[in-house]
């Protein structure tokens, strides 16, 4: 599970840290963040990270597409954050 923990920490760091996260939840393939300030997120770093498929900013949500492992990564985001 170490890779998922490292990925979770990387995601938290690159969405602007825990202080920038209002809420986080997930759907089937995506971590969905409601951020205080989306400009603090490093979208390019996230898009280039192994384990992240894409980043979508839509409807006030900052969505990090993970794929089938999203639930495991979500659990780690909650533990790390």
Coordinates of C-alpha atoms in Angstrom, one line a residue:
X1 CA 0.0 0.0 0.0
X2 CA 3.0 2.3 0.2
X3 CA 2.6 3.5 -3.4
X4 CA -1.0 4.5 -2.7
X5 CA 0.2 6.4 0.4
X6 CA 2.9 8.2 -1.6
X7 CA 0.4 9.0 -4.3
X8 CA -2.1 10.3 -1.7
X9 CA 0.5 12.6 -0.2
X10 CA 1.6 13.9 -3.6
X11 CA -2.0 14.7 -4.5
X12 CA -2.6 16.5 -1.2
X13 CA 0.6 18.5 -1.6
X14 CA -0.3 19.4 -5.2
X15 CA -3.9 20.5 -4.6
X16 CA -2.5 23.1 -2.2
X17 CA -2.2 21.1 1.0
X18 CA -4.8 20.2 3.6
X19 CA -5.5 23.8 4.4
X20 CA -6.7 24.4 0.8
X21 CA -9.2 21.4 0.8
X22 CA -12.8 22.2 1.8
X23 CA -14.1 18.7 1.0
X24 CA -13.0 15.6 -0.8
X25 CA -15.1 12.6 -1.9
X26 CA -14.9 10.1 -4.8
X27 CA -17.0 8.7 -7.6
X28 CA -16.1 5.5 -9.6
X29 CA -12.9 6.9 -11.1
X30 CA -12.2 10.3 -9.6
X31 CA -11.2 12.1 -6.4
X32 CA -13.4 15.1 -6.3
X33 CA -12.0 18.1 -4.3
X34 CA -13.8 21.3 -3.4
X35 CA -10.8 23.6 -3.0
X36 CA -10.6 27.0 -1.3
X37 CA -8.3 28.4 -4.0
X38 CA -7.8 26.4 -7.2
X39 CA -4.9 28.6 -8.2
X40 CA -2.9 26.9 -5.5
X41 CA -3.2 23.6 -7.2
X42 CA -0.3 22.3 -9.4
X43 CA -2.3 20.8 -12.2
X44 CA 0.7 20.1 -14.5
X45 CA 2.5 18.1 -11.7
X46 CA -0.6 16.1 -11.0
X47 CA -1.2 15.3 -14.7
X48 CA 2.4 14.1 -15.1
X49 CA 2.3 11.9 -12.0
X50 CA 2.2 8.1 -12.5
X51 CA -1.1 6.9 -11.0
X52 CA -3.0 10.0 -12.1
X53 CA -4.8 9.7 -15.5
X54 CA -6.0 13.3 -15.8
X55 CA -7.2 16.4 -13.9
X56 CA -10.5 18.1 -14.7
X57 CA -11.7 21.4 -13.4
X58 CA -15.4 21.7 -13.9
X59 CA -18.4 23.0 -12.0
X60 CA -16.4 24.2 -9.0
X61 CA -14.9 20.8 -8.5
X62 CA -11.2 19.9 -8.9
X63 CA -11.3 16.3 -10.1
X64 CA -8.2 14.0 -10.1
X65 CA -8.9 11.0 -12.3
X66 CA -7.3 7.9 -10.7
X67 CA -9.2 5.0 -12.3
X68 CA -10.2 1.8 -10.6
X69 CA -7.9 2.3 -7.6
X70 CA -9.7 5.5 -6.6
X71 CA -11.3 4.1 -3.5
X72 CA -7.9 2.9 -2.1
X73 CA -6.3 6.2 -2.9
X74 CA -9.2 8.1 -1.3
X75 CA -8.8 6.0 1.9
X76 CA -5.1 7.0 1.9
X77 CA -5.9 10.7 1.3
X78 CA -8.2 10.6 4.4
X79 CA -5.4 8.9 6.5
X80 CA -2.6 11.2 5.3
X81 CA -4.6 14.4 5.3

